Short mmCIF file of C-alpha atoms in Angstrom, two decimals:
data_model
loop_
_atom_site.label_atom_id
_atom_site.label_comp_id
_atom_site.label_asym_id
_atom_site.label_seq_id
_atom_site.Cartn_x
_atom_site.Cartn_y
_atom_site.Cartn_z
CA MET B 1 7.80 -5.87 -24.45
CA THR B 2 6.46 -7.44 -26.85
CA ASP B 3 2.99 -7.40 -27.64
CA VAL B 4 0.44 -10.41 -29.46
CA GLU B 5 -2.05 -10.79 -31.47
CA ILE B 6 -5.96 -11.30 -29.32
CA GLY B 7 -7.47 -11.21 -32.51
CA GLY B 8 -7.74 -9.55 -35.57
CA ALA B 9 -7.72 -5.74 -34.30
CA LYS B 10 -6.56 -6.00 -31.03
CA ARG B 11 -3.38 -7.10 -30.21
CA GLY B 12 -1.70 -6.69 -26.07
CA ARG B 13 0.90 -6.57 -24.12
CA ARG B 14 2.12 -9.41 -22.14
CA ALA B 15 2.78 -8.47 -18.95
CA TYR B 16 3.63 -10.41 -15.64
CA SER B 17 2.60 -11.10 -11.67
CA PHE B 18 4.72 -11.57 -8.85
CA ASP B 19 4.31 -15.82 -9.36
CA ASP B 20 6.08 -15.55 -13.30
CA VAL B 21 8.91 -13.55 -12.03
CA ALA B 22 11.80 -14.78 -9.84
CA VAL B 23 14.86 -13.28 -8.90
CA VAL B 24 18.32 -15.15 -10.06
CA PRO B 25 21.64 -15.59 -7.54
CA SER B 26 24.89 -13.78 -8.50
CA ARG B 27 28.67 -14.44 -7.98
CA ARG B 28 29.04 -12.61 -4.50
CA THR B 29 26.50 -13.41 -1.31
CA ARG B 30 26.40 -11.61 2.29
CA ASP B 31 26.00 -12.42 6.00
CA PRO B 32 21.87 -11.17 6.57
CA GLU B 33 23.87 -9.50 9.08
CA VAL B 34 25.17 -6.47 6.96
CA VAL B 35 22.79 -6.10 4.40
CA SER B 36 20.56 -2.62 5.51
CA VAL B 37 16.84 -2.40 4.67
CA THR B 38 16.50 0.96 5.56
CA TRP B 39 13.93 3.65 3.62
CA LYS B 40 13.90 7.56 4.01
CA ILE B 41 11.38 9.50 2.49
CA ASP B 42 11.84 13.00 2.61
CA ALA B 43 13.15 13.61 6.71
CA TYR B 44 11.72 10.59 7.78
CA GLU B 45 13.54 7.86 8.23
CA CYS B 46 12.13 4.25 8.70
CA ASP B 47 14.18 0.71 9.38
CA LEU B 48 12.04 -0.86 7.69
CA PRO B 49 10.32 -0.19 4.11
CA VAL B 50 7.22 -0.64 4.69
CA LEU B 51 3.64 1.23 5.15
CA GLY B 52 0.28 -0.22 6.71
CA ALA B 53 -2.28 0.22 3.88
CA PRO B 54 -5.35 2.43 5.00
CA MET B 55 -7.86 -0.75 5.99
CA ASP B 56 -9.60 -0.74 8.22
CA SER B 57 -8.74 -4.76 8.58
CA VAL B 58 -5.41 -3.63 8.72
CA MET B 59 -4.83 -0.57 10.28
CA SER B 60 -5.93 0.93 14.32
CA PRO B 61 -4.59 3.85 15.53
CA ALA B 62 -2.89 1.10 17.81
CA THR B 63 -1.49 -1.32 15.59
CA ALA B 64 -0.75 2.16 13.60
CA ILE B 65 1.38 2.64 16.98
CA GLU B 66 3.31 -0.89 17.27
CA LEU B 67 4.49 -0.82 13.13
CA GLY B 68 5.96 2.80 13.67
CA ARG B 69 7.50 1.16 17.02
CA LEU B 70 8.89 -1.41 15.50
CA GLY B 71 9.94 0.55 12.27
CA GLY B 72 7.51 0.94 10.02
CA ILE B 73 4.77 3.57 9.14
CA GLY B 74 1.20 2.49 9.75
CA VAL B 75 -1.55 4.67 7.84
CA LEU B 76 -5.19 5.34 8.97
CA ASP B 77 -7.83 5.54 6.90
CA LEU B 78 -9.21 8.86 8.17
CA GLU B 79 -12.42 7.62 5.85
CA GLY B 80 -13.27 3.77 7.59
CA LEU B 81 -14.94 3.95 11.05
CA TRP B 82 -12.59 4.77 13.85
CA THR B 83 -13.14 8.67 12.57
CA ARG B 84 -16.85 7.99 12.39
CA TYR B 85 -17.50 6.14 15.39
CA GLU B 86 -16.11 6.92 18.88
CA ASP B 87 -16.15 3.40 19.12
CA PRO B 88 -15.39 1.48 16.90
CA GLU B 89 -14.93 -1.89 18.31
CA PRO B 90 -18.47 -2.81 18.61
CA TYR B 91 -19.05 -2.52 14.57
CA LEU B 92 -15.28 -4.10 14.33
CA GLU B 93 -16.17 -7.57 15.97
CA GLU B 94 -19.94 -7.58 14.49
CA ILE B 95 -19.14 -7.54 10.82
CA ALA B 96 -15.82 -10.00 12.83
CA GLY B 97 -19.09 -12.30 13.18
CA LEU B 98 -21.77 -11.56 10.37
CA ASP B 99 -22.77 -14.29 7.62
CA ALA B 100 -21.62 -14.07 4.03
CA GLY B 101 -24.47 -13.07 2.52
CA ALA B 102 -24.45 -10.35 5.14
CA SER B 103 -21.56 -8.93 5.57
CA THR B 104 -21.56 -6.57 2.06
CA ALA B 105 -24.79 -4.97 2.99
CA ARG B 106 -24.12 -4.45 7.10
CA MET B 107 -20.99 -2.46 5.79
CA GLN B 108 -22.99 -0.39 3.62
CA GLU B 109 -24.94 0.54 6.27
CA LEU B 110 -22.33 1.23 8.75
CA TYR B 111 -20.07 3.26 7.20
CA SER B 112 -22.57 5.60 5.68
CA ARG B 113 -22.70 7.62 9.01
CA PRO B 114 -21.04 10.52 7.96
CA VAL B 115 -17.01 11.03 8.84
CA ASP B 116 -16.69 13.27 11.75
CA PRO B 117 -13.91 15.61 11.59
CA ASP B 118 -12.89 15.65 15.80
CA LEU B 119 -12.30 12.48 14.99
CA VAL B 120 -9.76 12.76 12.75
CA VAL B 121 -8.11 14.94 14.30
CA SER B 122 -8.01 13.09 17.50
CA ARG B 123 -7.03 9.97 15.66
CA LEU B 124 -4.00 11.29 14.27
CA ARG B 125 -3.30 13.25 17.37
CA GLU B 126 -3.44 9.96 19.11
CA VAL B 127 -0.69 8.02 16.93
CA ARG B 128 1.22 12.04 17.20
CA GLU B 129 1.48 11.68 21.26
CA ALA B 130 3.51 8.36 20.99
CA GLY B 131 5.75 9.38 18.84
CA VAL B 132 6.21 7.65 15.32
CA THR B 133 5.75 8.72 12.59
CA VAL B 134 2.20 10.37 11.11
CA ALA B 135 0.25 8.71 7.96
CA GLY B 136 -3.12 9.40 7.48
CA ALA B 137 -5.28 8.43 3.30
CA LEU B 138 -7.50 10.25 1.78
CA SER B 139 -9.40 9.07 -1.23
CA PRO B 140 -9.49 11.56 -4.01
CA GLN B 141 -12.92 12.57 -3.82
CA ARG B 142 -12.72 13.28 0.06
CA THR B 143 -9.23 15.05 -0.26
CA ALA B 144 -10.55 18.12 -1.01
CA ALA B 145 -12.68 19.12 1.57
CA LEU B 146 -10.82 17.11 4.84
CA SER B 147 -7.61 17.89 3.78
CA GLN B 148 -6.70 21.07 5.70
CA THR B 149 -8.65 19.34 8.61
CA VAL B 150 -5.91 16.72 8.20
CA VAL B 151 -2.71 18.64 7.83
CA GLU B 152 -4.12 20.74 11.48
CA ALA B 153 -3.63 17.65 13.29
CA GLY B 154 0.33 17.40 12.72
CA VAL B 155 -0.23 14.25 9.57
CA ASP B 156 3.13 14.13 8.68
CA LEU B 157 3.15 12.68 5.37
CA PHE B 158 -0.76 12.41 3.87
CA VAL B 159 -1.25 9.67 1.59
CA ILE B 160 -3.93 9.99 -1.06
CA ARG B 161 -4.72 6.53 -2.59
CA GLY B 162 -7.75 5.62 -4.82
CA THR B 163 -8.30 1.93 -7.06
CA THR B 164 -6.99 3.75 -9.62
CA VAL B 165 -5.96 7.97 -9.15
CA SER B 166 -5.13 10.53 -12.70
CA ALA B 167 -3.55 13.48 -12.59
CA GLU B 168 -6.07 14.37 -15.36
CA HIS B 169 -9.58 13.08 -13.46
CA VAL B 170 -12.50 14.71 -15.79
CA GLY B 171 -15.67 15.60 -12.57
CA ALA B 172 -19.38 15.04 -13.23
CA PRO B 173 -20.68 18.36 -14.96
CA GLY B 174 -20.79 20.96 -11.69
CA ALA B 175 -17.71 19.49 -9.83
CA GLU B 176 -15.22 20.86 -9.35
CA PRO B 177 -12.42 17.72 -9.96
CA LEU B 178 -9.58 17.83 -7.35
CA ASN B 179 -5.90 19.06 -8.82
CA LEU B 180 -3.44 16.98 -7.75
CA LYS B 181 -0.70 19.56 -8.94
CA GLU B 182 -2.29 22.65 -7.29
CA PHE B 183 -3.42 20.65 -3.63
CA ILE B 184 0.58 18.81 -3.76
CA TYR B 185 2.44 22.69 -4.53
CA GLU B 186 0.10 24.21 -1.51
CA LEU B 187 0.16 22.03 1.33
CA ASP B 188 3.95 21.12 3.93
CA VAL B 189 3.67 17.21 4.63
CA PRO B 190 5.10 15.66 1.29
CA VAL B 191 2.33 12.93 -0.28
CA ILE B 192 1.90 9.63 -1.12
CA VAL B 193 -0.52 9.07 -4.16
CA GLY B 194 -1.59 6.48 -6.04
CA GLY B 195 -2.69 3.81 -7.06
CA ALA B 196 -0.96 3.54 -10.85
CA ALA B 197 -0.13 1.16 -13.20
CA SER B 198 1.50 1.89 -16.41
CA HIS B 199 4.38 4.42 -17.20
CA THR B 200 2.91 7.27 -18.47
CA ALA B 201 0.22 7.47 -15.75
CA ALA B 202 2.55 6.97 -13.07
CA LEU B 203 5.05 10.02 -14.80
CA HIS B 204 1.71 12.26 -14.80
CA LEU B 205 1.94 11.82 -11.21
CA MET B 206 5.21 12.11 -10.62
CA ARG B 207 4.65 15.61 -12.24
CA THR B 208 2.66 16.99 -9.22
CA GLY B 209 5.12 17.02 -6.71
CA ALA B 210 4.29 13.29 -5.04
CA ALA B 211 6.40 12.45 -2.99
CA GLY B 212 6.08 8.13 -4.08
CA VAL B 213 4.56 7.19 -6.34
CA LEU B 214 1.19 3.72 -5.07
CA VAL B 215 1.80 0.55 -7.74
CA GLY B 216 -1.49 -1.55 -8.13
CA PHE B 217 -4.87 -1.37 -6.94
CA GLY B 218 -3.94 -2.00 -2.80
CA GLY B 219 -6.62 -4.46 -1.14
CA GLY B 220 -5.27 -7.52 -2.58
CA ALA B 221 -6.99 -10.31 -1.88
CA ALA B 222 -10.47 -7.91 -0.70
CA ALA B 223 -10.01 -6.82 -3.57
CA THR B 224 -11.99 -8.18 -7.07
CA THR B 225 -11.47 -5.43 -9.24
CA ARG B 226 -10.70 -7.66 -12.14
CA ALA B 227 -13.53 -9.61 -11.55
CA THR B 228 -16.70 -6.69 -11.48
CA LEU B 229 -14.33 -4.35 -13.80
CA GLY B 230 -12.16 -5.79 -15.64
CA ILE B 231 -9.52 -4.01 -14.72
CA HIS B 232 -5.83 -5.89 -13.65
CA ALA B 233 -2.60 -4.61 -13.14
CA PRO B 234 0.47 -7.89 -12.61
CA MET B 235 2.23 -6.36 -10.29
CA ALA B 236 6.00 -7.23 -11.50
CA SER B 237 5.22 -5.40 -14.99
CA ALA B 238 3.62 -2.48 -13.33
CA VAL B 239 6.13 -1.70 -10.75
CA ALA B 240 9.12 -2.12 -13.44
CA ASP B 241 7.24 0.06 -15.42
CA VAL B 242 6.37 3.02 -12.64
CA ALA B 243 10.16 2.80 -11.79
CA ALA B 244 10.86 2.92 -15.30
CA ALA B 245 9.21 5.94 -14.96
CA ARG B 246 10.71 7.59 -11.98
CA ARG B 247 13.71 6.90 -13.93
CA GLU B 248 12.50 9.46 -16.81
CA TYR B 249 11.17 11.66 -13.90
CA LEU B 250 14.29 11.82 -12.76
CA GLU B 251 16.20 13.31 -15.28
CA GLU B 252 13.61 15.17 -16.44
CA SER B 253 13.40 17.45 -13.15
CA GLY B 254 17.26 17.89 -12.77
CA GLY B 255 16.91 14.72 -10.20
CA ARG B 256 13.62 14.65 -8.62
CA TYR B 257 13.51 11.56 -6.77
CA VAL B 258 10.08 10.56 -5.95
CA HIS B 259 9.38 6.95 -4.05
CA VAL B 260 7.66 3.64 -6.11
CA ILE B 261 6.11 2.24 -3.15
CA ALA B 262 4.43 -1.34 -4.28
CA ASP B 263 1.02 -1.78 -3.76
CA GLY B 264 -0.92 -4.38 -3.54
CA GLY B 265 -0.30 -8.41 -4.57
CA MET B 266 2.09 -9.09 -1.63
CA GLY B 267 0.66 -11.77 0.23
CA LEU B 268 4.23 -14.10 1.43
CA SER B 269 7.35 -12.32 2.11
CA GLY B 270 8.67 -13.39 -1.78
CA ASP B 271 6.14 -11.12 -3.20
CA LEU B 272 7.86 -8.50 -0.82
CA VAL B 273 11.22 -9.50 -2.47
CA LYS B 274 10.10 -9.81 -6.45
CA ALA B 275 8.72 -6.30 -5.87
CA VAL B 276 11.94 -4.42 -4.21
CA ALA B 277 13.78 -6.64 -6.77
CA CYS B 278 11.70 -4.93 -9.88
CA GLY B 279 11.74 -2.08 -8.79
CA ALA B 280 10.25 -0.23 -5.96
CA ASP B 281 11.16 1.69 -2.67
CA ALA B 282 9.11 0.35 -0.04
CA VAL B 283 5.70 -1.67 -0.29
CA MET B 284 1.99 -1.31 1.41
CA LEU B 285 0.87 -4.43 2.98
CA GLY B 286 -3.13 -5.00 3.58
CA THR B 287 -3.80 -9.32 3.49
CA ALA B 288 -0.15 -9.44 4.73
CA LEU B 289 -0.61 -7.52 7.91
CA ALA B 290 -4.44 -8.41 8.37
CA ARG B 291 -2.56 -11.83 10.11
CA ALA B 292 -1.02 -10.18 12.86
CA ASP B 293 -3.33 -10.56 16.26
CA GLU B 294 -3.60 -7.57 16.49
CA ALA B 295 -4.92 -6.30 13.42
CA PRO B 296 -8.41 -5.05 13.95
CA GLY B 297 -10.00 -7.29 11.29
CA ARG B 298 -9.84 -10.65 13.61
CA GLY B 299 -8.68 -12.93 11.42
CA TRP B 300 -11.18 -11.18 8.56
CA HIS B 301 -9.74 -8.62 5.75
CA TRP B 302 -11.65 -6.55 4.18
CA GLY B 303 -10.87 -2.56 1.17
CA PRO B 304 -13.21 0.02 1.03
CA GLU B 305 -14.04 -1.31 -2.37
CA ALA B 306 -15.97 -4.13 -0.46
CA HIS B 307 -18.51 -1.42 1.32
CA HIS B 308 -18.68 0.56 -1.98
CA ALA B 309 -22.09 2.67 -1.51
CA GLU B 310 -22.96 1.16 -4.81
CA LEU B 311 -20.31 -0.87 -6.55
CA PRO B 312 -18.91 -3.24 -3.62
CA ARG B 313 -16.01 -5.53 -5.32
CA GLY B 314 -14.67 -7.75 -3.11
CA GLY B 315 -15.81 -8.14 0.10
CA ARG B 316 -14.87 -9.63 3.55
CA VAL B 317 -11.72 -12.44 2.88
CA ARG B 318 -11.08 -15.00 6.23
CA VAL B 319 -7.00 -14.58 6.81
CA ARG B 320 -5.56 -17.04 9.01
CA THR B 321 -3.90 -15.39 11.67
CA VAL B 322 -0.18 -15.92 11.97
CA GLY B 323 0.94 -14.98 14.90
CA PRO B 324 1.37 -10.26 16.62
CA LEU B 325 2.72 -7.85 14.28
CA HIS B 326 6.78 -8.59 15.56
CA LYS B 327 6.39 -11.54 14.29
CA ILE B 328 5.43 -11.44 11.34
CA LEU B 329 7.66 -8.48 10.15
CA ASN B 330 10.26 -9.77 11.85
CA GLY B 331 10.36 -13.14 13.23
CA PRO B 332 11.61 -15.56 14.30
CA SER B 333 9.36 -17.52 12.11
CA THR B 334 8.11 -21.06 12.95
CA SER B 335 6.54 -22.01 9.05
CA ALA B 336 8.36 -22.46 6.69
CA ASP B 337 4.89 -21.12 4.12
CA GLY B 338 6.03 -17.03 3.74
CA THR B 339 3.36 -14.99 6.64
CA THR B 340 6.21 -14.76 8.76
CA ASN B 341 9.98 -12.59 9.01
CA LEU B 342 9.21 -10.54 6.66
CA MET B 343 12.39 -8.78 7.01
CA GLY B 344 14.23 -11.31 7.55
CA ALA B 345 13.49 -12.73 4.31
CA LEU B 346 14.18 -10.02 2.54
CA ARG B 347 17.17 -9.95 4.02
CA ARG B 348 18.17 -13.15 2.98
CA ALA B 349 17.44 -12.69 -0.54
CA MET B 350 19.24 -9.29 -0.24
CA ALA B 351 22.19 -11.39 1.57
CA THR B 352 21.86 -14.76 -1.28
CA THR B 353 21.98 -12.68 -4.54
CA GLY B 354 24.79 -10.64 -2.94
CA TYR B 355 22.96 -7.15 -2.53
CA SER B 356 23.91 -4.49 0.99
CA ASP B 357 21.07 -2.43 -0.05
CA LEU B 358 17.70 -1.29 -1.10
CA LYS B 359 18.20 0.48 -3.78
CA GLU B 360 21.08 -2.00 -4.99
CA PHE B 361 18.28 -4.57 -4.73
CA GLN B 362 16.76 -3.17 -6.93
CA ARG B 363 19.29 -4.35 -10.07
CA VAL B 364 19.94 -7.72 -8.84
CA ASP B 365 18.50 -10.37 -12.12
CA VAL B 366 15.26 -11.70 -12.39
CA VAL B 367 14.17 -14.47 -14.95
CA VAL B 368 10.25 -15.25 -16.19
CA SER B 369 10.07 -18.30 -14.49
CA PRO B 370 5.97 -19.06 -13.46
CA TYR B 371 5.63 -20.43 -10.23
CA GLN B 372 4.04 -24.42 -10.62
CA PRO B 373 3.17 -24.73 -6.52
CA ALA B 374 3.67 -28.70 -5.77
CA PRO B 375 0.80 -30.64 -5.07
#
């Protein structure tokens, strides 16, 4: 990719967001009814290539179960309110009603309560008893302390998710850093880890034995990592870079396939389409699912960054509820704004460009064509 000169002493890569690219129709088209959007990771086959982001405004045990029944995978935040309080509903209601100026401090207070391992077990058991795939997420900082509890509770997929996760983390003096390679090797369940935003970082994560790598920083509209830390990953380029690392690792490992999961920057159906076109096998959705009537955020959306004890980033973001979860995912849509029938849009895009499944659609042509919204 071409570098551009920032100044005499610094050059930078040109990178693209989903808004900067578009897919290109081909000579062949298909009927959307014969297009498949199924996705399989390890032993778990899903009707939809969708994971619900582990955020309290998006996933509760109930919404994780509903997403599982619809064909996706709901990922519980095992450091959220659901594992800190026996009944978190009053606190979710309170967060939704907070004044803007008081929301960060109050959320920091609510999330300062320790995680209860017994609640971790009971929340995961609730999802398991519903008969759907069970997935839970921890931050890298808490993975070592709580992982055994999570595995013993019967989790099917283990997610290690942070703003940026590396295979070579240097800990503070006296602290034992998490050795991802040893940790994943010793677990009996597949692990999805991230976020990563570059070819090198993703390749290192793949070499740890991860089943999937999250691309991006997640959080979407609920995070302001660029404003606070000066860090940003334009998602079209990031997904394409990590997809290239997947191809390199496939050859290096003699055929081991690691799934690329886009995580962030996908508030609308067109973003999801372009994530797959750039090389993603599946997507982790936050903002898009926070718009559901059933979402525990009650029309608000926030991520773990919003209540960080020392450096909060972002905060509550008001999102417009647009209907029940099944309508957001599978329609029918009654609006043309890309917030509902996400899977219908993906199928239509695949059919219009002539591809029959997700792996084929990753080969679709794309152009750099910055989106200009109508005035």
